[in-house]
Coordinates of C-alpha atoms in Angstrom, one line a residue:
X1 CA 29.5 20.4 -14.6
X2 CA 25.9 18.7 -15.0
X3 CA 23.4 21.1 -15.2
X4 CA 19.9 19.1 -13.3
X5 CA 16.7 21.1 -13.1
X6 CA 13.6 20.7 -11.2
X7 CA 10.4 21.7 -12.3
X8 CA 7.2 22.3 -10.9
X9 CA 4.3 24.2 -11.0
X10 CA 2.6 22.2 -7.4
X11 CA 5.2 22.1 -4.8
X12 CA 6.5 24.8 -2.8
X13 CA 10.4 26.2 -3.2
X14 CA 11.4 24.6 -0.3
X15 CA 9.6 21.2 -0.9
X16 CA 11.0 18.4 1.4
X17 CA 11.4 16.1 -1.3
X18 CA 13.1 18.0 -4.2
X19 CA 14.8 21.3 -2.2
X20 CA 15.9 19.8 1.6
X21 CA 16.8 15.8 0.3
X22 CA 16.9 15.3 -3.8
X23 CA 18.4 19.0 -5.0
X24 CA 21.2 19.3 -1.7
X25 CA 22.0 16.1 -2.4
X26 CA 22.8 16.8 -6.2
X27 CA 24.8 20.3 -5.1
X28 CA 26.7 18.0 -2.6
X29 CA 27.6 16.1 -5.6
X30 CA 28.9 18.3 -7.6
X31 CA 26.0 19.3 -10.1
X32 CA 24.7 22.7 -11.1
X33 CA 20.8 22.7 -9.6
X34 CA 18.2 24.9 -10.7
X35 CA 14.7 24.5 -9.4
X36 CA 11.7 26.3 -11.5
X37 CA 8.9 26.7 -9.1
X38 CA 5.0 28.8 -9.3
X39 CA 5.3 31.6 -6.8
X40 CA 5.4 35.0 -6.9
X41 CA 8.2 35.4 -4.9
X42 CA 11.4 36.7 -5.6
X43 CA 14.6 34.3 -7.2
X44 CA 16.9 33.4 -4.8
X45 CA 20.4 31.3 -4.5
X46 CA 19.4 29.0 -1.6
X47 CA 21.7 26.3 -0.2
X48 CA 23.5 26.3 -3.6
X49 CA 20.3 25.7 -5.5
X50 CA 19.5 28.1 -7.9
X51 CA 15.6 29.1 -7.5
X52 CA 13.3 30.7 -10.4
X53 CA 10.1 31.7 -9.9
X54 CA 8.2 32.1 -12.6
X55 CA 5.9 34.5 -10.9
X56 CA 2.7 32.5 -11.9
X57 CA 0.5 31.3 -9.3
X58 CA -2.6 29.4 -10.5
X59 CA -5.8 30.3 -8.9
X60 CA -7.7 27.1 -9.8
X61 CA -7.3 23.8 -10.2
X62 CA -8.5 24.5 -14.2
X63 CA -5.5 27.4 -14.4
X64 CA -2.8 25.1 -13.1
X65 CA -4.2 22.0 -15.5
X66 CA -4.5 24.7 -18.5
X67 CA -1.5 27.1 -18.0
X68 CA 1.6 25.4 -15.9
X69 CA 3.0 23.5 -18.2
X70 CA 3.7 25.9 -21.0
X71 CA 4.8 28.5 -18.0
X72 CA 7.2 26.0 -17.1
X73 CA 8.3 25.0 -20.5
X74 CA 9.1 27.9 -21.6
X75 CA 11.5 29.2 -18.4
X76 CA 12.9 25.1 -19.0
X77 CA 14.5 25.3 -22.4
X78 CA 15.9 29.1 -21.3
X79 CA 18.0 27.5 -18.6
X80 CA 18.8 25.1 -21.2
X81 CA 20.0 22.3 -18.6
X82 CA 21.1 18.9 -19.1
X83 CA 18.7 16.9 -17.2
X84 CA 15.3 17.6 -15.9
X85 CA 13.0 16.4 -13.1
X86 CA 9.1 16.8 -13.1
X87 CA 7.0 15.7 -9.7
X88 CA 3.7 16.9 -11.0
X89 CA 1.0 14.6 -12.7
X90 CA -0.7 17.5 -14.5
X91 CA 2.6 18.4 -17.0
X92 CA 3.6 14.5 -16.9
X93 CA 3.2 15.1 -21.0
X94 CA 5.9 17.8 -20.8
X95 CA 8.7 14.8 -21.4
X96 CA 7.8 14.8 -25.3
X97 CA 8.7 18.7 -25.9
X98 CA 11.4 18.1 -23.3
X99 CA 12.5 15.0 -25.5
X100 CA 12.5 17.3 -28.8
X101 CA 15.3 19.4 -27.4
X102 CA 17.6 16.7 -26.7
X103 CA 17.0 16.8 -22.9
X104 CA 17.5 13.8 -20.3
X105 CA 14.0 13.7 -18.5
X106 CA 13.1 12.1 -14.7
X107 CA 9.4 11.7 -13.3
X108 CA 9.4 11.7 -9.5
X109 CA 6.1 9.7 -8.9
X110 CA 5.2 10.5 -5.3
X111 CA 1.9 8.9 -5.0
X112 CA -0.1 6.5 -7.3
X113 CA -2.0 9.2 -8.7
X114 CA -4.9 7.3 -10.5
X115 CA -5.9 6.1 -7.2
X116 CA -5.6 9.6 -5.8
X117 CA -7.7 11.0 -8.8
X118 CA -11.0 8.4 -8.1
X119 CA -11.0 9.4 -4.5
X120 CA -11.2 13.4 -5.6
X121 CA -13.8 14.8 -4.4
X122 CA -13.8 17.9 -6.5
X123 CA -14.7 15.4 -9.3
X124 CA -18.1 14.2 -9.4
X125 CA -18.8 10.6 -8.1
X126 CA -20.0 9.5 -11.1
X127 CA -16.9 10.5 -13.3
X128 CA -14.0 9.5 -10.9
X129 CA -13.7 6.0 -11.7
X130 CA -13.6 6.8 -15.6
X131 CA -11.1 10.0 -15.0
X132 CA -9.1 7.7 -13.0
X133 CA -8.6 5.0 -15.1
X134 CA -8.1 7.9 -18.3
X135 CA -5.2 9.1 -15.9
X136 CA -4.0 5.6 -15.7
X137 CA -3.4 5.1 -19.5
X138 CA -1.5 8.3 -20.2
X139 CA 0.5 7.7 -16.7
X140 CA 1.3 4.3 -18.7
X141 CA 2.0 5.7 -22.1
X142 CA 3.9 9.1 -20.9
X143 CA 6.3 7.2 -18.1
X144 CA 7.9 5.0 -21.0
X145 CA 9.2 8.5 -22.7
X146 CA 11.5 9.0 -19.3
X147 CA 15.1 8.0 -19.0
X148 CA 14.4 7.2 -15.5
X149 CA 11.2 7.2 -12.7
X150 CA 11.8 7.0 -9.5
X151 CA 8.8 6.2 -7.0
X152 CA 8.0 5.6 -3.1
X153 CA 7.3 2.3 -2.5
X154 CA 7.4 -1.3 -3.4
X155 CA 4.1 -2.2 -4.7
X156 CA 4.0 1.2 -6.7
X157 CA 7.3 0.3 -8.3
X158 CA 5.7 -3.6 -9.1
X159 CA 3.3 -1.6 -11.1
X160 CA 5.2 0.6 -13.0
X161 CA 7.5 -2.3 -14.0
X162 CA 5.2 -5.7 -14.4
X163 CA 1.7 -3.9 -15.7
X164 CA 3.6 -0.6 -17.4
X165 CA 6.5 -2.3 -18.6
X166 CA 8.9 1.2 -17.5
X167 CA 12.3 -0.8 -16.9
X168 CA 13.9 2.4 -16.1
X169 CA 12.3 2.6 -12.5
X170 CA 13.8 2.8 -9.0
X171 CA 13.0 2.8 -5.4
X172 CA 13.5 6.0 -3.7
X173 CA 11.8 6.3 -0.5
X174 CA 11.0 10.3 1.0
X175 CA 13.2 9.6 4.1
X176 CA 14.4 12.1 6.7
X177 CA 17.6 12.9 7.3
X178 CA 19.3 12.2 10.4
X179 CA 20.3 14.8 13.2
X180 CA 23.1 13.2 14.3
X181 CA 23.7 15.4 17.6
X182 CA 20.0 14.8 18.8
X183 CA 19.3 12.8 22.2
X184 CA 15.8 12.8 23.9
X185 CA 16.9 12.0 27.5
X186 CA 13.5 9.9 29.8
X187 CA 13.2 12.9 32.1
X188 CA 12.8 15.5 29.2
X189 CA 10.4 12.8 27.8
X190 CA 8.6 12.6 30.9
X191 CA 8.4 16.4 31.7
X192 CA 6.6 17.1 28.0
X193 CA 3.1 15.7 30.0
X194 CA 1.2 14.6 27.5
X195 CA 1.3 15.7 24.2
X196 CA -0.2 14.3 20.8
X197 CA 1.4 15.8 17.7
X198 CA 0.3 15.7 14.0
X199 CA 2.0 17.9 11.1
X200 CA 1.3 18.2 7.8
X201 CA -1.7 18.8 5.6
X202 CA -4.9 18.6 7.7
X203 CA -7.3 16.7 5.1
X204 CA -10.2 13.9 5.5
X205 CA -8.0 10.9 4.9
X206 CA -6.1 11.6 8.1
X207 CA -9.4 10.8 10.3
X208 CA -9.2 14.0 12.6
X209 CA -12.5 13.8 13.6
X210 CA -12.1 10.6 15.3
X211 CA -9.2 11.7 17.0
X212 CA -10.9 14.7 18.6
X213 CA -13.9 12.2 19.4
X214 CA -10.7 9.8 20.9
X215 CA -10.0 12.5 22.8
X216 CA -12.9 13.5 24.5
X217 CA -12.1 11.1 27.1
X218 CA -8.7 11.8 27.9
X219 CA -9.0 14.8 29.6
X220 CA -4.8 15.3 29.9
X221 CA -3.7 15.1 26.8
X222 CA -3.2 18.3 24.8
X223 CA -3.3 18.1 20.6
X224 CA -0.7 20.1 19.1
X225 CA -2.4 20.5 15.6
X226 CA 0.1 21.8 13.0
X227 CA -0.5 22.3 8.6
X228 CA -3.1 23.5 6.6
X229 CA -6.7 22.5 6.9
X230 CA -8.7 22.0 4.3
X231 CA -12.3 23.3 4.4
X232 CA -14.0 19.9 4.6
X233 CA -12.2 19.1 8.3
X234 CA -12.8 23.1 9.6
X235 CA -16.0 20.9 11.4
X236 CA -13.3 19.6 13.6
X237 CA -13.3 23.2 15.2
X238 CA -16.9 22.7 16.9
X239 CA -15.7 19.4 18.9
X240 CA -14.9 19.5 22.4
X241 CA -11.7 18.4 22.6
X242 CA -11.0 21.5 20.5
X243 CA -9.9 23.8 23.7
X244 CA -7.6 21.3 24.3
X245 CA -5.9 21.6 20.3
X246 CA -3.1 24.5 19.3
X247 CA -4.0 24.9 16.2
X248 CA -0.7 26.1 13.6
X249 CA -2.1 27.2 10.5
X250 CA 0.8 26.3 8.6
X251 CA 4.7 25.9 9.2
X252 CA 8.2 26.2 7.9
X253 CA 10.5 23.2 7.6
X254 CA 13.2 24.6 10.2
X255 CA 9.9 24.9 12.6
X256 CA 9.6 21.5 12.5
X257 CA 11.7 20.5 15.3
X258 CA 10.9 22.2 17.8
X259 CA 7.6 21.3 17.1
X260 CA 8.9 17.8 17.5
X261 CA 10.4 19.0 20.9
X262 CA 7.3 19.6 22.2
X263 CA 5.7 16.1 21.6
X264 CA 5.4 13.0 23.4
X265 CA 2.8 10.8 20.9
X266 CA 3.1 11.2 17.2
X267 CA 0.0 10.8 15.2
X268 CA 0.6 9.6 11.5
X269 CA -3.3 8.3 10.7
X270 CA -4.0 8.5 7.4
X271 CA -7.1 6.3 5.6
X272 CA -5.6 4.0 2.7
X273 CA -8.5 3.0 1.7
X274 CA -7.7 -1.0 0.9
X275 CA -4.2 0.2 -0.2
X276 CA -1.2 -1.4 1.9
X277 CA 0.2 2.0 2.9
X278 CA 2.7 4.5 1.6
X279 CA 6.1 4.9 2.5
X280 CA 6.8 8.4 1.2
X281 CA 4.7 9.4 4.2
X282 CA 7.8 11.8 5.5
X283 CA 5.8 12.1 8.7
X284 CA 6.3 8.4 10.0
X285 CA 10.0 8.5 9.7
X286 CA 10.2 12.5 10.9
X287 CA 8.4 11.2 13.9
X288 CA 10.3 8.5 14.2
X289 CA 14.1 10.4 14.3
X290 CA 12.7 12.7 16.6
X291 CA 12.5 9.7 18.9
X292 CA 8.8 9.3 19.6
X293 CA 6.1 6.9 19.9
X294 CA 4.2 6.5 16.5
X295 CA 0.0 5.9 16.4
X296 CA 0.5 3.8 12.8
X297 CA -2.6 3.5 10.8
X298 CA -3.1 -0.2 10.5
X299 CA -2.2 -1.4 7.1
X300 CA 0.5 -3.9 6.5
X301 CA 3.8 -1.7 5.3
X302 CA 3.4 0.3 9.1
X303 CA 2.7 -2.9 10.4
X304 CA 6.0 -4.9 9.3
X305 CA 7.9 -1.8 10.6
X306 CA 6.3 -1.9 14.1
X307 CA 7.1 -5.8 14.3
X308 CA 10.7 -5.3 12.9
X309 CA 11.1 -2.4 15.1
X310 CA 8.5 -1.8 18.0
X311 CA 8.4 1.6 18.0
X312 CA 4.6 2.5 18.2
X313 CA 1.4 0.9 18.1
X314 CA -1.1 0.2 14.9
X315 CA -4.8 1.2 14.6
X316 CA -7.6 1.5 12.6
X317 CA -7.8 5.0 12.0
X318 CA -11.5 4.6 11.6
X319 CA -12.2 3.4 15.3
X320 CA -12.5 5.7 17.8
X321 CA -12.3 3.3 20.8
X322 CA -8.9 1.5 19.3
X323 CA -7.5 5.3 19.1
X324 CA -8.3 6.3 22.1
X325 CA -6.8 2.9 24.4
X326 CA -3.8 3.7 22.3
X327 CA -3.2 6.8 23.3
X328 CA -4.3 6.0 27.0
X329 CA -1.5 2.8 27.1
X330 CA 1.2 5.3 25.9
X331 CA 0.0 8.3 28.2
X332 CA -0.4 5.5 31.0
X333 CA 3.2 3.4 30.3
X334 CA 5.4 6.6 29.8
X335 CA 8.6 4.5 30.2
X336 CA 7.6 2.0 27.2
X337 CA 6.3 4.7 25.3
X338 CA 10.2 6.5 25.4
X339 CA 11.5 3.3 24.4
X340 CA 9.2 3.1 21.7
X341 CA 10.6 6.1 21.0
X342 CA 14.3 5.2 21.2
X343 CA 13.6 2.0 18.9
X344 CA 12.0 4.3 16.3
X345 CA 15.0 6.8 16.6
X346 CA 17.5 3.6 15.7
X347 CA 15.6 2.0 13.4
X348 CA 15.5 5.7 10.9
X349 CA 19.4 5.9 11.9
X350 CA 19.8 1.5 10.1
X351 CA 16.6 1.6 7.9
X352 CA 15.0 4.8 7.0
X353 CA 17.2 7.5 6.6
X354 CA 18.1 9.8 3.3
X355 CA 21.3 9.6 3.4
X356 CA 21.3 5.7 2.0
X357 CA 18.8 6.8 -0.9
X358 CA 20.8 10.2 -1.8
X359 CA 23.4 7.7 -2.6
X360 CA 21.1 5.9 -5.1
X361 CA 19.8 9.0 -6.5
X362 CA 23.1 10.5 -7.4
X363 CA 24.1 6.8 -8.9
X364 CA 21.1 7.0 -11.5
X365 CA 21.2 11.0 -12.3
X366 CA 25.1 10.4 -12.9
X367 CA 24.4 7.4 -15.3
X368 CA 22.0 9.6 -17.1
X369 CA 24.4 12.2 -17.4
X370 CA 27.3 10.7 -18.5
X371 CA 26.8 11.6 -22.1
X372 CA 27.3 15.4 -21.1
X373 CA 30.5 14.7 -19.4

């Protein structure tokens, strides 16, 4: 049996990417999963996957950068496992002690981080360009050392094969899987009201202030706000829409459809400042099985969806007025807005779901693991 461990010193134990799609997938496959995670919380045998918990919880940015990855290192080689995955951009270097032991070694690039890192704002203004573009030529030099990267999109993956030459990359897009048993019938639609629904983190880039000014005049229509907030978007709080917002300051995966269940608009803005958009945005496609109309931010990736598919409208994130006529045709054309919804449903059951990339994924572990067969 193939031994595959995750590691990561950023993501939570029950990440959506590596615990609910990437490690099940592997256990369903027949591999031995182990997945090393930074909490304090106790191990655990979870859905087959065997969770470790170093018991090390970084309580700055400068711990994690200096600390997590000879935590992780050193709980690695005592599993001793046959292949390993790293997701996180601060230990990317951890491939060459990895590589000293014999070890098969995957990089899960999620987002293009030097782009990420210049837009920082933790980093002084004056330094991000140059830390990015530092960023940039290790991400270059360390990805070659991998047996395999996987990344999210298209134009990420022309990167990492035309400019950094790493042959051994693959498309694998953070798609839902698909509740086959769900139905959203009109009249259930219809008797939800009017409900706009964002999940995940609450940050800057997804424009919430300009969705609570949107909102301002559409006195029906209730925000159901759910994910952490960071402290640059609590001003959000002092808006009037705000007694109109529930407000869930945080949420567990198996929360997240009923949270769906109470929806009828799905808001998945997010500024991408010039860039064409990201598919490993989970929310779009969650939104999208769960069978409701999607507010797109418009950039073209969303925008050849919505063409292909129909199933929402695209808009500047950045205009209030654009924002708020959206939401007022869907609030105002309820029985378009649940086909929307249908269209979206059907095109994540043909297009978008995990179960067509789990097959990919297990193809490329397996060929990496065939020498310890």
């Amino acid at each position: 049996m193939i031994h595959y461990c995750f590691l990561t010193g950023l993501y939570s134990r029950y990440d959506v990417l590596m615990f609910e799609r990437q490690g099940k997938s592997l256990v369903e496959a027949g591999f031995k999963v182990t997945y090393i995670v930074c909490d304090n919380l106790p191990d655990e045998v979870c859905e087959g996957i065997n969770i470790i918990s170093t018991h090390f919880v970084p309580q700055s940015r400068f711990d994690r950068f200096l600390h997590t990855k000879k935590i992780l290192l050193d709980y690695s080689l005592k599993m001793d496992a046959d292949v390993y995955q790293i997701s996180d951009p601060e230990i990317i270097d951890i491939v060459s002690d990895l590589k000293k032991h014999g070890k098969k070694t995957v990089f899960n690039m999620r987002e293009f981080y030097p782009s990420m890192i210049k837009r920082k704002t933790y980093i002084p203004a004056m330094f991000r360009g140059m830390v990015g573009n530092w960023y940039e030529g290790k991400l270059k030099k360390q990805l070659q050392k991998y047996d395999a990267v996987f990344t999210v999109t298209d134009w990420i993956l022309d990167v990492i094969r035309d400019k950094y030459k790493v042959r051994q990359s693959y498309l694998l897009t953070n798609f839902p899987r698909v509740r086959k048993d769900y139905f959203l019938s009109y009249q259930e639609y219809v008797d939800r009201g009017d409900v706009l629904f964002y999940e995940g983190t609450i940050y800057g880039h997804s424009r919430q202030e300009n969705v609570l000014t949107a909102l301002e005049n559409l006195p029906t229509v209730k925000y159901l706000l759910a994910g952490k907030m960071e402290a640059s978007v609590e001003k959000i709080k002092t808006y009037p829409a705000w007694n109109r917002v529930e407000f869930i300051d945080g949420f567990k995966l198996s929360q997240l459809p009923e949270l769906f269940s109470r929806a009828t608009i799905c808001n998945v803005f997010r500024d991408f400042f010039g860039e064409d958009g990201s598919l490993g945005v989970i929310k779009v496609f969650e939104s999208m099985e769960a069978a409701l109309p999607v507010l797109f931010a418009d950039v073209p990736l969303y925008r050849k969806i919505n063409e292909k598919y129909h199933c929402g409208i695209c808009v500047d994130p950045n205009d209030v007025n654009s924002i708020k006529n959206a939401i007022e045709y869907l609030i105002s054309n309820k029985q378009e807005a649940y086909e929307m919804g249908q269209r979206g449903r059907q095109a994540v059951i043909k297009e978008y779901c995990w179960e067509q990339q789990a097959k990919k994924y297990v193809e490329v572990i397996n060929s990496l693991s065939y020498d310890y067969r």
